[in-house]
Tab-separated table of C-alpha atoms in Angstrom:
chain	number	residue	atom	x	y	z
K	610	MET	CA	-44.659	-59.509	-71.199
K	611	ARG	CA	-47.050	-56.962	-72.662
K	612	GLU	CA	-46.785	-56.146	-76.365
K	613	TYR	CA	-47.081	-52.420	-75.684
K	614	GLY	CA	-47.606	-49.871	-72.910
K	615	GLN	CA	-49.151	-46.426	-73.055
K	616	ILE	CA	-48.461	-42.983	-71.621
K	617	GLN	CA	-51.021	-40.225	-72.000
K	618	CYS	CA	-49.769	-36.901	-73.354
K	619	ALA	CA	-50.866	-35.125	-70.148
K	620	PHE	CA	-48.061	-36.953	-68.306
K	621	TRP	CA	-45.469	-34.614	-69.799
K	622	GLN	CA	-47.521	-31.479	-69.061
K	623	SER	CA	-48.222	-32.207	-65.392
K	624	GLN	CA	-46.517	-30.120	-62.738
K	625	ASP	CA	-45.157	-33.174	-60.945
K	626	ALA	CA	-43.509	-34.674	-64.014
K	627	GLN	CA	-42.010	-31.304	-64.934
K	628	GLU	CA	-40.476	-31.027	-61.474
K	629	TRP	CA	-38.926	-34.512	-61.583
K	630	SER	CA	-35.353	-34.975	-62.633
K	631	ASP	CA	-34.627	-36.473	-66.031
K	632	ALA	CA	-33.861	-39.746	-64.257
K	633	GLY	CA	-37.253	-39.646	-62.495
K	634	LYS	CA	-39.077	-39.094	-65.780
K	635	LEU	CA	-37.192	-41.916	-67.460
K	636	LEU	CA	-37.839	-44.324	-64.589
K	637	ALA	CA	-41.572	-43.460	-64.527
K	638	THR	CA	-41.765	-44.068	-68.278
K	639	TYR	CA	-39.901	-47.359	-67.885
K	640	LEU	CA	-42.214	-48.551	-65.088
K	641	MET	CA	-45.354	-47.844	-67.141
K	642	THR	CA	-44.154	-49.325	-70.418
K	643	GLY	CA	-41.071	-51.457	-69.728
K	644	PRO	CA	-40.495	-55.048	-70.862
K	645	HIS	CA	-41.281	-56.524	-67.442
K	646	SER	CA	-44.492	-54.566	-66.822
K	647	ASN	CA	-48.003	-55.996	-66.904
K	648	GLY	CA	-51.601	-54.788	-67.102
K	649	LEU	CA	-51.887	-54.254	-63.337
K	650	GLY	CA	-48.984	-51.902	-62.677
K	651	CYS	CA	-47.695	-54.492	-60.173
K	652	TYR	CA	-44.907	-56.868	-61.179
K	653	ARG	CA	-41.432	-58.146	-60.275
K	654	CYS	CA	-38.856	-55.465	-60.917
K	655	PRO	CA	-35.652	-56.062	-58.903
K	656	ASP	CA	-32.757	-53.636	-59.133
K	657	GLY	CA	-30.946	-55.846	-61.641
K	658	TYR	CA	-33.720	-55.477	-64.224
K	659	VAL	CA	-33.561	-51.681	-64.112
K	660	MET	CA	-29.753	-51.639	-64.044
K	661	ALA	CA	-29.546	-53.871	-67.127
K	662	ASP	CA	-32.302	-52.148	-69.136
K	663	LEU	CA	-31.363	-48.538	-68.360
K	664	GLY	CA	-27.635	-48.975	-67.798
K	665	TRP	CA	-27.893	-47.454	-64.312
K	666	SER	CA	-25.844	-48.071	-61.178
K	667	LEU	CA	-27.484	-49.521	-58.059
K	668	GLU	CA	-27.290	-46.142	-56.334
K	669	ARG	CA	-29.028	-44.395	-59.238
K	670	VAL	CA	-31.828	-46.985	-59.239
K	671	SER	CA	-32.394	-46.408	-55.496
K	672	GLU	CA	-32.397	-42.632	-55.980
K	673	GLY	CA	-34.885	-42.899	-58.834
K	674	PHE	CA	-37.348	-44.971	-56.809
K	675	ALA	CA	-36.945	-42.642	-53.830
K	676	GLU	CA	-37.914	-39.688	-56.038
K	677	LEU	CA	-41.028	-41.412	-57.424
K	678	SER	CA	-42.154	-42.786	-54.069
K	679	ARG	CA	-42.120	-39.361	-52.402
K	680	ASN	CA	-45.356	-38.404	-54.157
K	681	GLY	CA	-46.931	-41.872	-54.236
K	682	PHE	CA	-46.205	-42.678	-57.880
K	683	ALA	CA	-44.439	-46.000	-57.195
K	684	TYR	CA	-43.541	-48.316	-54.315
K	685	ARG	CA	-41.452	-51.492	-54.157
K	686	PHE	CA	-41.801	-54.479	-51.850
K	687	GLU	CA	-39.135	-57.205	-51.972
K	688	GLY	CA	-38.437	-56.632	-55.646
K	689	VAL	CA	-42.092	-56.147	-56.683
K	690	VAL	CA	-43.080	-52.690	-57.928
K	691	PHE	CA	-46.569	-51.260	-57.366
K	692	LEU	CA	-47.987	-48.190	-59.163
K	693	PRO	CA	-51.054	-47.129	-57.093
K	694	GLY	CA	-52.741	-45.208	-59.919
K	695	PHE	CA	-51.975	-47.532	-62.824
K	696	LEU	CA	-55.463	-49.074	-63.135
K	697	ARG	CA	-57.028	-45.641	-62.853
K	698	TRP	CA	-55.056	-44.514	-65.890
K	699	ASN	CA	-55.365	-47.821	-67.805
K	700	LYS	CA	-59.030	-48.696	-67.485
K	701	VAL	CA	-60.303	-52.259	-67.868
K	702	ALA	CA	-62.837	-52.174	-70.709
K	703	ASN	CA	-64.768	-55.420	-70.289
K	704	GLY	CA	-65.045	-58.805	-68.643
K	705	ASN	CA	-62.495	-60.480	-70.938
K	706	VAL	CA	-59.843	-57.938	-70.026
K	707	ALA	CA	-60.798	-58.208	-66.342
K	708	ALA	CA	-60.286	-61.977	-66.489
K	709	ALA	CA	-56.838	-61.445	-68.038
K	710	ARG	CA	-55.939	-59.005	-65.266
K	711	MET	CA	-57.030	-61.547	-62.645
K	712	ALA	CA	-54.748	-64.148	-64.264
K	713	GLU	CA	-51.867	-61.678	-63.884
K	714	PHE	CA	-52.899	-61.066	-60.275
K	715	GLU	CA	-52.887	-64.774	-59.442
K	716	ALA	CA	-49.355	-65.082	-60.869
K	717	LEU	CA	-47.956	-62.432	-58.516
K	718	PRO	CA	-45.867	-63.630	-55.566
K	719	LYS	CA	-47.544	-63.358	-52.180
K	720	GLY	CA	-46.693	-60.219	-50.257
K	721	GLU	CA	-47.628	-56.625	-49.559
K	722	ALA	CA	-47.506	-55.557	-53.210
K	723	LYS	CA	-50.075	-58.221	-54.151
K	724	ALA	CA	-52.323	-57.138	-51.295
K	725	ARG	CA	-52.053	-53.470	-52.330
K	726	VAL	CA	-52.905	-54.187	-55.958
K	727	ALA	CA	-55.885	-56.290	-54.814
K	728	GLY	CA	-57.287	-53.118	-53.269
K	729	ALA	CA	-56.565	-51.162	-56.458
K	730	ILE	CA	-58.387	-53.758	-58.583
K	731	LEU	CA	-61.430	-53.576	-56.306
K	732	LYS	CA	-61.388	-49.787	-56.561
K	733	TYR	CA	-60.863	-49.291	-60.278
K	734	VAL	CA	-62.072	-52.449	-62.086
K	735	LYS	CA	-65.834	-52.722	-62.577
K	736	HIS	CA	-66.115	-55.892	-64.666
K	737	LEU	CA	-65.589	-58.453	-61.905
K	738	GLY	CA	-67.803	-61.272	-60.700
K	739	ASN	CA	-68.610	-61.759	-57.028
K	740	ASP	CA	-66.187	-64.683	-56.730
K	741	TYR	CA	-63.287	-62.519	-57.875
K	742	ARG	CA	-64.310	-59.719	-55.527
K	743	THR	CA	-64.419	-62.069	-52.562
K	744	VAL	CA	-60.878	-63.289	-53.267
K	745	LEU	CA	-59.568	-59.761	-53.761
K	746	GLN	CA	-61.220	-58.490	-50.586
K	747	THR	CA	-59.674	-61.317	-48.573
K	748	VAL	CA	-56.183	-60.573	-49.928
K	749	ALA	CA	-56.514	-56.780	-49.576
K	750	GLU	CA	-57.428	-57.101	-45.890
K	751	THR	CA	-54.120	-58.816	-45.075
K	752	VAL	CA	-52.216	-55.505	-44.975
K	753	PRO	CA	-52.582	-52.523	-42.614
K	754	PRO	CA	-53.392	-48.976	-43.777
K	755	THR	CA	-49.664	-48.090	-43.833
K	756	VAL	CA	-47.149	-49.081	-46.482
K	757	THR	CA	-44.313	-51.110	-44.968
K	758	GLN	CA	-40.996	-51.028	-46.799
K	759	THR	CA	-39.215	-54.399	-46.754
K	760	GLU	CA	-36.324	-53.797	-49.161
K	761	PRO	CA	-32.715	-53.208	-48.061
K	762	ASN	CA	-32.890	-49.832	-49.838
K	763	PRO	CA	-36.371	-48.509	-48.942
K	764	THR	CA	-37.936	-46.196	-51.481
K	765	GLN	CA	-38.598	-43.465	-48.908
K	766	PRO	CA	-37.531	-39.804	-48.699
K	767	ARG	CA	-33.819	-39.532	-47.919
K	768	GLU	CA	-34.435	-36.885	-45.249
K	769	ASN	CA	-36.027	-39.662	-43.111
K	770	PRO	CA	-33.472	-42.502	-43.458
K	771	ASN	CA	-34.682	-44.352	-40.354
K	772	GLN	CA	-38.357	-44.326	-41.276
K	773	THR	CA	-39.769	-47.805	-41.936
K	774	THR	CA	-43.392	-46.963	-42.682
K	775	CYS	CA	-45.246	-44.243	-44.489
K	776	ALA	CA	-48.901	-43.496	-44.971
K	777	ALA	CA	-50.480	-45.244	-47.927
K	778	PRO	CA	-52.170	-42.553	-50.048
K	779	ALA	CA	-55.852	-43.135	-50.680
K	780	GLU	CA	-55.184	-41.475	-54.046
K	781	PRO	CA	-51.741	-41.264	-55.667
K	782	ALA	CA	-51.207	-37.818	-54.062
K	783	PRO	CA	-49.917	-35.164	-56.509
K	784	ALA	CA	-49.110	-37.839	-59.088
K	785	ALA	CA	-52.796	-38.723	-59.435
K	786	ASP	CA	-53.272	-35.962	-61.979
K	787	LEU	CA	-50.336	-37.056	-64.141
K	788	LEU	CA	-52.641	-39.089	-66.354
K	789	PRO	CA	-56.222	-37.851	-65.895
K	790	PRO	CA	-59.040	-40.315	-66.578
K	791	GLU	CA	-60.220	-40.411	-70.157
K	792	PRO	CA	-63.689	-39.077	-70.953
K	793	ALA	CA	-66.413	-41.683	-70.547
K	794	SER	CA	-67.220	-43.462	-73.787
K	795	PRO	CA	-70.789	-42.940	-75.084
K	796	VAL	CA	-73.273	-45.788	-74.711
K	797	ALA	CA	-73.719	-47.716	-77.969
K	798	VAL	CA	-76.480	-50.140	-76.935
K	799	SER	CA	-78.134	-51.403	-73.752
K	800	PHE	CA	-80.320	-54.334	-72.744
K	801	LEU	CA	-82.593	-55.133	-69.808
K	802	LEU	CA	-81.477	-57.000	-66.692
K	803	ASN	CA	-83.599	-59.072	-64.327
K	804	ASP	CA	-84.103	-56.033	-62.062
K	805	GLY	CA	-85.604	-54.051	-64.951
K	806	LYS	CA	-82.574	-51.746	-65.259
K	807	ASP	CA	-80.346	-51.349	-68.305
K	808	PHE	CA	-76.922	-52.900	-68.790
K	809	GLU	CA	-74.955	-50.517	-71.015
K	810	ILE	CA	-72.331	-51.357	-73.627
K	811	THR	CA	-70.139	-48.395	-74.598
K	812	GLU	CA	-68.718	-47.534	-78.006
K	813	ALA	CA	-65.225	-48.306	-76.667
K	814	GLN	CA	-66.362	-51.775	-75.642
K	815	VAL	CA	-67.948	-52.330	-79.051
K	816	ARG	CA	-64.626	-51.485	-80.712
K	817	GLU	CA	-62.826	-53.948	-78.466
K	818	PHE	CA	-65.427	-56.636	-79.134
K	819	ALA	CA	-64.932	-56.011	-82.862
K	820	GLU	CA	-61.227	-56.841	-82.460
K	821	LEU	CA	-61.975	-59.931	-80.390
K	822	TYR	CA	-64.745	-61.230	-82.700
K	823	PRO	CA	-63.744	-60.060	-86.212
K	824	ALA	CA	-65.968	-62.498	-88.118
K	825	ILE	CA	-69.265	-60.976	-86.962
K	826	ASP	CA	-71.160	-57.697	-87.022
K	827	VAL	CA	-70.822	-56.876	-83.324
K	828	MET	CA	-73.435	-54.117	-83.223
K	829	GLN	CA	-76.054	-56.246	-84.966
K	830	THR	CA	-75.321	-59.115	-82.584
K	831	LEU	CA	-75.706	-56.804	-79.587
K	832	ARG	CA	-79.049	-55.661	-80.997
K	833	ALA	CA	-80.054	-59.324	-81.183
K	834	ILE	CA	-79.187	-59.660	-77.502
K	835	LYS	CA	-81.309	-56.613	-76.725
K	836	ALA	CA	-84.241	-58.090	-78.626
K	837	TRP	CA	-83.824	-61.415	-76.834
K	838	THR	CA	-83.996	-59.777	-73.395
K	839	ILE	CA	-87.177	-57.936	-74.410
K	840	SER	CA	-88.792	-61.177	-75.576
K	841	ASN	CA	-87.583	-63.306	-72.650
K	842	PRO	CA	-88.080	-61.328	-69.438
K	843	LYS	CA	-87.910	-64.426	-67.206
K	844	ASN	CA	-84.448	-65.305	-68.522
K	845	ARG	CA	-82.835	-61.885	-68.143
K	846	LYS	CA	-79.447	-61.829	-66.430
K	847	THR	CA	-78.155	-60.254	-63.247
K	848	ARG	CA	-75.734	-57.356	-63.498
K	849	SER	CA	-72.826	-59.499	-62.305
K	850	GLY	CA	-73.555	-62.117	-64.977
K	851	ALA	CA	-74.403	-59.764	-67.835
K	852	MET	CA	-70.918	-59.403	-69.333
K	853	ARG	CA	-70.352	-63.164	-69.249
K	854	PHE	CA	-73.715	-63.538	-71.030
K	855	VAL	CA	-72.646	-61.054	-73.738
K	856	ASN	CA	-69.288	-62.730	-74.288
K	857	SER	CA	-70.928	-66.160	-74.489
K	858	TRP	CA	-73.346	-64.941	-77.184
K	859	LEU	CA	-70.602	-63.169	-79.159
K	860	SER	CA	-68.353	-66.216	-78.934
K	861	ARG	CA	-71.088	-68.505	-80.288
K	862	ALA	CA	-71.784	-66.068	-83.087
K	863	GLN	CA	-68.067	-65.974	-83.944
K	864	ASN	CA	-67.913	-69.778	-84.016
K	865	GLN	CA	-70.955	-69.988	-86.279
K	866	ALA	CA	-69.722	-67.292	-88.668
K	867	PRO	CA	-67.657	-69.537	-91.031
K	868	THR	CA	-70.701	-71.679	-91.859
K	869	ARG	CA	-73.172	-68.829	-91.822
K	870	PRO	CA	-71.232	-65.841	-93.214
K	871	GLY	CA	-72.690	-62.428	-92.450
K	872	ALA	CA	-75.487	-63.740	-90.276
K	873	ALA	CA	-75.951	-62.841	-86.630
K	874	PRO	CA	-77.474	-65.562	-84.437
K	875	ALA	CA	-81.250	-65.391	-84.210
K	876	PRO	CA	-82.469	-64.475	-80.712
K	877	GLN	CA	-84.743	-67.501	-80.317
K	878	LYS	CA	-86.087	-68.454	-76.937
K	879	GLY	CA	-84.198	-71.385	-75.457
K	880	ALA	CA	-81.354	-71.092	-77.976
K	881	LEU	CA	-78.867	-69.853	-75.387
K	882	PRO	CA	-77.312	-72.159	-72.804
K	883	ARG	CA	-78.416	-71.348	-69.310
K	884	LEU	CA	-75.756	-69.163	-67.698
K	885	SER	CA	-75.507	-68.834	-63.941
K	886	ALA	CA	-75.359	-65.144	-63.140
């Protein structure tokens, strides 16, 4: 279970949210931040969970999901909820977070929801290695372009009670603008890759690194990495291996900090373990 969930202020100002019933707004809030949610916006959420947590009847739960599914905000497949735009609104900041999201993905039960979220991860998460992408692509291709409802109470518009499929929105239809993407974080530092191009680390990523590696001066350590890539052109990393390279260096610096307080690791040639990119 996540320690916290977030809702951007724009959610309450969007036209779609304003047009929802109070029950629809409460259910959307619950799905984004509830005790059973995860960092993917795809998790087990059978009727009983919602009934117990919100004190709702079974009929009210079905009505709430029908309201949210009409504009592509949420779908359910055999007790697993899927929010198509969740990863767009809750961006993955770096490779460590991406690895945590993949662990959550692997824990999901097999089914259409897992296949749908595999496609969402490929679309919205940048910090993934080729091995992860291959797995996700394989899983995503197991479902057709239409969303098939498999629950006894399908979350489809009530005016079409016999409908069993609906088009899967490429974007979360009108609900996509509920939580607009945050402005891009400025670049704090960059270093050279083996193709001669820069790999950029943003200020937001630096702040997250600072939380993950509190014993070191993150910016100074990143500057050391930059200097190392300038001095060692033959050992520069590929783009897919760059974030793993950064985390390895920061982790070593963190481990060395207690015996060498305040000192960032010196970027000496050959000091780093060889990392396959």
